[in-house]
CSV table of C-alpha atoms in Angstrom, one decimal:
chain,number,residue,atom,x,y,z
A,231,MET,CA,-0.1,0.1,0.0
A,232,GLY,CA,2.4,2.6,0.8
A,233,THR,CA,3.7,4.8,3.6
A,234,LEU,CA,3.0,7.4,5.7
A,235,VAL,CA,5.7,10.0,7.1
A,236,VAL,CA,4.5,12.3,9.5
A,237,ALA,CA,6.3,15.9,9.2
A,238,ASP,CA,8.4,17.4,12.2
A,239,HIS,CA,7.6,21.5,11.8
A,240,ASP,CA,6.9,24.2,13.7
A,241,ASN,CA,3.2,25.4,11.5
A,242,THR,CA,5.6,27.6,9.5
A,243,ASN,CA,8.7,25.7,8.9
A,244,LEU,CA,9.2,21.9,7.3
A,245,SER,CA,12.1,20.5,9.7
A,246,ASP,CA,14.9,19.0,7.4
A,247,ALA,CA,14.2,15.8,9.5
A,248,THR,CA,11.6,15.1,7.8
A,249,ALA,CA,13.7,14.7,4.1
A,250,LYS,CA,15.8,12.3,5.9
A,251,VAL,CA,12.8,10.3,7.2
A,252,VAL,CA,11.4,10.5,3.5
A,253,SER,CA,14.9,9.1,2.0
A,254,ALA,CA,14.3,5.9,4.7
A,255,ALA,CA,10.6,5.6,3.8
A,256,LYS,CA,11.9,5.5,0.1
A,257,GLN,CA,13.9,2.3,0.7
A,258,LEU,CA,10.7,0.5,2.5
A,259,GLY,CA,9.0,0.6,-1.6
A,260,GLY,CA,5.7,2.0,-2.4
A,261,ASP,CA,4.4,5.1,-2.6
A,262,VAL,CA,5.1,7.6,0.0
A,263,HIS,CA,2.8,10.3,1.5
A,264,ILE,CA,3.1,13.1,4.2
A,265,LEU,CA,1.0,14.2,6.8
A,266,VAL,CA,1.3,17.6,7.8
A,267,ALA,CA,-0.7,18.1,10.9
A,268,GLY,CA,-1.0,21.7,12.5
A,269,GLN,CA,-3.0,24.9,12.2
A,270,ASN,CA,-2.2,27.5,9.6
A,271,CYS,CA,0.2,25.2,8.1
A,272,GLY,CA,-0.3,25.6,4.4
A,273,SER,CA,3.6,26.5,3.8
A,274,VAL,CA,4.6,23.3,5.3
A,275,ALA,CA,2.4,21.3,3.1
A,276,ASP,CA,3.8,22.9,0.5
A,277,ALA,CA,7.1,22.3,0.9
A,278,SER,CA,6.7,18.7,2.0
A,279,ALA,CA,4.8,18.4,-1.7
A,280,LYS,CA,8.4,19.5,-3.2
A,281,LEU,CA,10.4,16.7,-1.7
A,282,ASP,CA,11.5,14.0,-3.7
A,283,GLY,CA,9.7,10.7,-3.8
A,284,VAL,CA,6.8,12.4,-2.2
A,285,THR,CA,3.6,11.1,-4.1
A,286,LYS,CA,0.7,12.8,-2.1
A,287,VAL,CA,0.8,15.0,1.3
A,288,LEU,CA,-2.2,15.1,3.3
A,289,LEU,CA,-2.7,18.2,5.2
A,290,ALA,CA,-5.0,18.3,8.5
A,291,ASP,CA,-5.0,22.2,9.1
A,292,ASP,CA,-7.1,22.4,12.4
A,293,ALA,CA,-6.7,24.3,15.6
A,294,ILE,CA,-6.7,20.8,18.0
A,295,TYR,CA,-3.2,20.1,15.8
A,296,SER,CA,-1.9,23.4,16.7
A,297,ALA,CA,0.8,22.4,19.6
A,298,ARG,CA,0.7,18.8,18.0
A,299,LEU,CA,-0.5,16.9,21.4
A,300,ALA,CA,-0.1,13.4,21.4
A,301,GLU,CA,-2.9,12.1,22.2
A,302,ASN,CA,-4.7,14.3,19.4
A,303,VAL,CA,-2.3,13.4,16.5
A,304,ALA,CA,-2.0,10.0,17.6
A,305,GLU,CA,-5.9,9.6,16.8
A,306,LEU,CA,-5.4,11.2,13.4
A,307,VAL,CA,-2.8,9.0,12.0
A,308,VAL,CA,-4.4,5.7,13.7
A,309,GLY,CA,-7.4,6.7,11.5
A,310,LEU,CA,-5.0,6.7,8.5
A,311,MET,CA,-3.5,3.5,9.2
A,312,GLY,CA,-5.8,1.3,6.8
A,313,ASP,CA,-4.4,2.7,3.8
A,314,TYR,CA,-0.3,2.2,4.8
A,315,ASP,CA,1.8,-0.7,5.7
A,316,ALA,CA,4.1,1.9,7.9
A,317,VAL,CA,4.2,5.3,9.6
A,318,LEU,CA,7.3,6.7,9.9
A,319,SER,CA,8.5,9.9,11.9
A,320,SER,CA,12.0,11.3,12.5
A,321,ALA,CA,13.6,10.4,16.4
A,322,THR,CA,13.0,13.6,18.0
A,323,THR,CA,11.1,15.0,21.0
A,324,MET,CA,7.9,15.4,19.3
A,325,SER,CA,7.6,12.1,17.7
A,326,LYS,CA,8.8,10.0,20.8
A,327,ASN,CA,5.8,12.0,22.3
A,328,PHE,CA,3.2,10.4,20.2
A,329,MET,CA,4.8,7.8,18.4
A,330,PRO,CA,4.5,5.1,21.0
A,331,ARG,CA,0.9,6.1,21.7
A,332,VAL,CA,0.3,5.4,18.1
A,333,ALA,CA,2.0,1.7,18.6
A,334,ALA,CA,0.0,0.8,21.2
A,335,LEU,CA,-3.4,2.0,20.2
A,336,MET,CA,-2.9,-0.4,17.3
A,337,ASP,CA,-1.5,-3.2,19.4
A,338,VAL,CA,1.9,-3.3,17.6
A,339,ALA,CA,5.9,-3.0,18.5
A,340,GLN,CA,7.3,0.2,18.0
A,341,ILE,CA,10.4,-0.2,16.2
A,342,SER,CA,12.8,3.1,17.2
A,343,GLU,CA,15.4,4.8,16.1
A,344,ILE,CA,16.4,3.0,12.8
A,345,VAL,CA,19.7,3.9,11.0
A,346,LYS,CA,19.5,1.5,8.5
A,347,VAL,CA,16.4,-0.2,6.4
A,348,GLU,CA,17.8,-4.0,5.4
A,349,ALA,CA,14.2,-4.8,4.3
A,350,PRO,CA,10.8,-3.7,4.5
A,351,ASP,CA,10.5,-6.0,7.3
A,352,THR,CA,14.0,-5.7,9.1
A,353,PHE,CA,16.0,-2.4,10.3
A,354,VAL,CA,18.8,-1.8,11.9
A,355,ARG,CA,18.6,-0.3,15.5
A,356,PRO,CA,21.7,1.1,17.7
A,357,ILE,CA,21.7,-0.7,21.4
A,358,TYR,CA,23.9,-0.8,24.4
A,359,ALA,CA,24.6,3.3,23.9
A,360,GLY,CA,25.7,2.8,20.1
A,361,ASN,CA,28.0,0.3,20.9
A,362,ALA,CA,26.3,-2.8,19.0
A,363,MET,CA,24.0,-2.9,16.2
A,364,GLN,CA,20.5,-4.7,16.5
A,365,THR,CA,18.9,-6.3,13.3
A,366,VAL,CA,15.3,-6.8,14.1
A,367,GLN,CA,12.7,-8.1,11.9
A,368,SER,CA,9.0,-7.0,12.5
A,369,SER,CA,6.2,-9.7,11.7
A,370,ASP,CA,3.7,-6.9,12.8
A,371,ALA,CA,1.1,-6.1,9.5
A,372,LYS,CA,1.6,-2.2,10.4
A,373,LYS,CA,4.9,-1.0,11.1
A,374,VAL,CA,5.6,2.1,13.8
A,375,ILE,CA,9.4,3.2,13.4
A,376,THR,CA,11.1,5.9,14.5
A,377,VAL,CA,14.3,7.3,12.1
A,378,ARG,CA,17.5,8.2,13.8
A,379,THR,CA,18.2,10.9,10.9
A,380,THR,CA,21.6,11.7,11.7
A,381,THR,CA,22.1,8.4,9.5
A,382,PHE,CA,20.4,9.3,6.2
A,383,GLN,CA,20.9,11.8,3.7
A,384,ALA,CA,18.3,14.4,3.2
A,385,VAL,CA,16.2,13.7,0.2
A,386,GLY,CA,16.4,16.6,-2.4
A,387,GLN,CA,14.2,18.8,-4.0
A,388,GLY,CA,11.9,18.5,-7.2
A,389,GLY,CA,9.1,16.8,-6.5
A,390,SER,CA,5.6,18.0,-7.1
A,391,ALA,CA,3.2,16.1,-5.1
A,392,ALA,CA,-0.8,17.0,-4.7
A,393,VAL,CA,-2.0,18.4,-1.1
A,394,GLU,CA,-5.2,17.2,-0.3
A,395,LYS,CA,-7.2,18.3,2.7
A,396,ILE,CA,-8.2,15.9,5.3
A,397,ALA,CA,-10.7,16.4,8.2
A,398,ALA,CA,-9.5,16.5,11.3
A,399,ALA,CA,-9.9,13.0,13.7
A,400,LYS,CA,-12.2,13.5,16.9
A,401,ASP,CA,-10.7,15.3,19.7
A,402,PRO,CA,-10.7,12.4,22.5
A,403,GLY,CA,-10.2,15.6,25.0
A,404,LEU,CA,-7.5,13.9,27.3
A,405,SER,CA,-5.1,16.7,27.4
A,406,GLU,CA,-4.9,20.3,26.0
A,407,TYR,CA,-2.3,22.8,25.5
A,408,VAL,CA,-1.3,25.5,28.2
A,409,GLY,CA,1.7,26.8,26.7
A,410,ASP,CA,5.9,26.4,26.0
A,411,ARG,CA,8.5,27.8,27.7
A,412,LEU,CA,11.4,27.8,25.2
A,413,SER,CA,15.0,28.9,25.4
A,414,GLU,CA,15.5,31.4,22.3
A,415,SER,CA,19.1,31.7,21.2
A,416,ALA,CA,20.5,33.0,17.8
A,417,ARG,CA,23.2,30.3,16.9
A,418,PRO,CA,21.9,27.5,14.9
A,419,GLN,CA,20.0,24.6,16.6
A,420,LEU,CA,22.1,21.7,17.9
A,421,THR,CA,19.9,18.9,15.8
A,422,SER,CA,20.5,20.6,12.3
A,423,ALA,CA,23.9,22.8,13.2
A,424,LYS,CA,26.6,22.0,10.3
A,425,ILE,CA,29.4,23.1,13.4
A,426,ILE,CA,29.0,22.3,17.1
A,427,ILE,CA,31.5,23.1,19.8
A,428,SER,CA,30.5,21.4,23.0
A,429,GLY,CA,32.1,21.8,26.4
A,430,GLY,CA,32.2,19.4,29.6
A,431,ARG,CA,33.1,19.1,33.1
A,432,GLY,CA,36.4,20.7,32.2
A,433,MET,CA,35.5,24.3,31.4
A,434,GLN,CA,34.8,24.2,35.5
A,435,SER,CA,32.4,26.7,35.6
A,436,GLY,CA,29.2,28.4,33.4
A,437,ASP,CA,31.0,31.2,33.2
A,438,ASN,CA,34.1,30.0,31.4
A,439,PHE,CA,31.4,29.0,28.7
A,440,LYS,CA,31.9,32.3,27.1
A,441,LEU,CA,35.3,31.1,25.8
A,442,VAL,CA,33.0,28.5,24.0
A,443,GLU,CA,30.5,30.4,22.7
A,444,ALA,CA,33.4,33.4,21.6
A,445,VAL,CA,34.6,30.5,19.1
A,446,ALA,CA,30.8,29.2,18.2
A,447,ASP,CA,30.4,32.6,17.2
A,448,LYS,CA,33.0,33.0,14.7
A,449,LEU,CA,32.1,30.0,13.0
A,450,LYS,CA,28.5,30.4,13.2
A,451,ALA,CA,28.7,27.2,15.4
A,452,ALA,CA,25.7,25.8,17.9
A,453,VAL,CA,26.7,25.3,21.6
A,454,GLY,CA,26.5,21.6,23.4
A,455,ALA,CA,27.8,20.5,26.5
A,456,SER,CA,28.4,17.0,27.8
A,457,ARG,CA,26.1,15.5,30.6
A,458,ALA,CA,28.8,16.2,33.3
A,459,ALA,CA,28.4,19.9,32.2
A,460,VAL,CA,25.0,20.0,32.4
A,461,ASP,CA,24.8,18.0,35.8
A,462,ALA,CA,27.2,20.4,37.4
A,463,GLY,CA,24.9,23.4,36.4
A,464,TYR,CA,27.6,24.8,33.7
A,465,ALA,CA,24.7,24.4,31.0
A,466,ALA,CA,20.9,23.7,30.1
A,467,ASN,CA,19.6,20.9,30.0
A,468,ASP,CA,18.9,21.6,26.2
A,469,MET,CA,22.6,21.7,25.3
A,470,GLN,CA,23.2,18.2,26.5
A,471,VAL,CA,24.7,16.4,23.4
A,472,GLY,CA,24.9,12.1,24.2
A,473,GLN,CA,22.5,9.2,25.1
A,474,THR,CA,20.4,11.0,27.3
A,475,GLY,CA,20.4,14.3,25.4
A,476,LYS,CA,20.0,15.2,21.6
A,477,VAL,CA,22.0,13.0,19.3
A,478,VAL,CA,24.0,14.8,16.5
A,479,ALA,CA,25.9,14.3,13.0
A,480,PRO,CA,27.4,17.8,12.5
A,481,GLU,CA,30.3,18.8,9.7
A,482,LEU,CA,32.5,19.2,12.3
A,483,TYR,CA,32.2,18.6,16.0
A,484,ILE,CA,34.7,20.0,18.4
A,485,ALA,CA,35.3,18.7,22.1
A,486,VAL,CA,36.5,21.2,24.5
A,487,GLY,CA,37.4,19.5,27.7
A,488,ILE,CA,35.2,16.5,27.5
A,489,SER,CA,36.7,13.2,28.5
A,490,GLY,CA,34.4,10.7,26.4
A,491,ALA,CA,32.2,8.7,28.5
A,492,ILE,CA,30.3,6.0,26.8
A,493,GLN,CA,26.8,8.3,26.9
A,494,HIS,CA,28.7,11.0,25.1
A,495,LEU,CA,30.1,9.4,22.4
A,496,ALA,CA,26.6,8.1,21.7
A,497,GLY,CA,25.5,11.2,20.8
A,498,MET,CA,28.2,12.1,18.5
A,499,LYS,CA,30.1,9.7,17.3
A,500,ASP,CA,28.6,10.0,13.7
A,501,SER,CA,30.1,13.6,13.0
A,502,LYS,CA,31.5,13.7,10.0
A,503,VAL,CA,34.8,15.2,11.7
A,504,ILE,CA,35.6,15.4,15.1
A,505,VAL,CA,38.2,17.8,16.9
A,506,ALA,CA,39.1,17.5,20.9
A,507,ILE,CA,40.7,19.4,23.2
A,508,ASN,CA,42.1,18.2,26.5
A,509,LYS,CA,44.9,18.7,28.8
A,510,ASP,CA,44.7,14.9,29.1
A,511,GLU,CA,46.2,12.8,26.8
A,512,GLU,CA,44.6,9.4,27.8
A,513,ALA,CA,41.1,10.6,27.1
A,514,PRO,CA,38.7,8.6,25.9
A,515,ILE,CA,37.9,11.3,23.3
A,516,PHE,CA,41.2,11.1,21.7
A,517,GLN,CA,40.2,7.6,20.2
A,518,VAL,CA,37.2,8.6,18.4
A,519,SER,CA,38.5,12.1,17.2
A,520,ASP,CA,39.8,13.0,13.8
A,521,TYR,CA,42.1,15.7,15.4
A,522,GLY,CA,43.3,16.0,18.9
A,523,LEU,CA,44.9,19.0,20.7
A,524,VAL,CA,46.9,17.9,24.4
A,525,ALA,CA,46.5,21.8,25.3
A,526,ASP,CA,45.3,23.7,28.4
A,527,LEU,CA,41.4,24.9,27.1
A,528,PHE,CA,42.2,27.7,29.0
A,529,LYS,CA,44.9,29.0,26.3
A,530,ALA,CA,44.3,26.9,23.6
A,531,LEU,CA,39.9,28.6,22.9
A,532,PRO,CA,41.6,32.3,23.5
A,533,GLU,CA,44.4,31.7,21.0
A,534,LEU,CA,41.2,29.6,18.6
A,535,GLU,CA,39.4,32.7,18.9
A,536,ALA,CA,42.3,35.1,17.7
A,537,GLU,CA,43.4,33.2,14.8
A,538,LEU,CA,39.4,33.2,13.7
A,539,THR,CA,39.6,36.7,13.9
A,540,LYS,CA,42.9,37.3,11.7
A,541,LEU,CA,41.1,35.4,9.2
A,542,GLY,CA,38.2,37.6,9.4
A,543,LEU,CA,35.4,35.5,10.7
C-alpha cells in the first residue's frame, strides 16, 4: 500500500529531519505520503510536496493540532493507517511523544531509532549506547518506526506532489495545550547545525562557557555540552549532547574539556570530523577524534578565537 511519513514542523517551517525520514521511507518501497498536522500550516504542506519521492501530502489544518498534542496526533494517524503498511517519523522529542501512543493503539511493537533499512520488514538500530547494532525483523502487519535522521541523507527537492486536505480526527479530550517555555538563541539548533562546539566538565564553571561561545560565534556554530557539564550546572539541559540528550552528526564537532564517556560518544560519534581539545592525553575522546590537541583549554580557546579573528571570521 505505501508508507506514511509524519512531518516534523513548527506550523511555519518544515524540519530538515522530514527529508531524511522520506529517504528511509523510500527504501520500504511503494508510495510515500506525508501527513502535515497543524494549524495555519499550508506553507509546510507546500514544502513537503516539493520533496523528491513524495507522491501525496495530506494536510490536516485544524486548531486541535496547533501544538500537536500526542493524544490528538495519535488519533489522526491511527485513523489513516488502514491505507498504509508503515508510519515513520523522526526520532525527535515531538515524535517520541506521539509515536509510542500510535503503536499502543494499534497493538504493535514500535521499532525505535532505526539507522538502516535492510528490507521492508527488517531494520538496524543501535543498542547499548550505540556500542552494538541490533538487526530486528518485524512480523507486524502495520509498522510504527522512528528514524535516527543523522544516518540518512536528506532527499532533494524537485517533487510536485498533490496536497489533499483532510478532516481532523475527533478530539479525544485527554489533554490541552497550556503554553511553551522555550530557550531562544541566535545560534543554530543543535540537531541541525553543521558545526557544533561542546564543553564538558573541564570548563570548570558556567561562566567559562563564554570561551566556547566566543569561538562558536566566529564559526556560526551551535553550542553543546556533556552531561557532566549539565549536571554540574554549567549549561542548560537543552544543550546536552549524548545518549540522554541530543544525537547530532554535524560536519564538524569540537569537543572541549570532554573526557569522552560512552554516553557522550553515543550522541556525537557519527559527526563527519571530530576535533578534541583536552589536557589529558589519555582521555577516551582522542580515540574517536580525527584531530586532537593536548592543551589547556583556557589557553587554546582564546588562541583559536584570535586566529579566527585574523581570518576575518
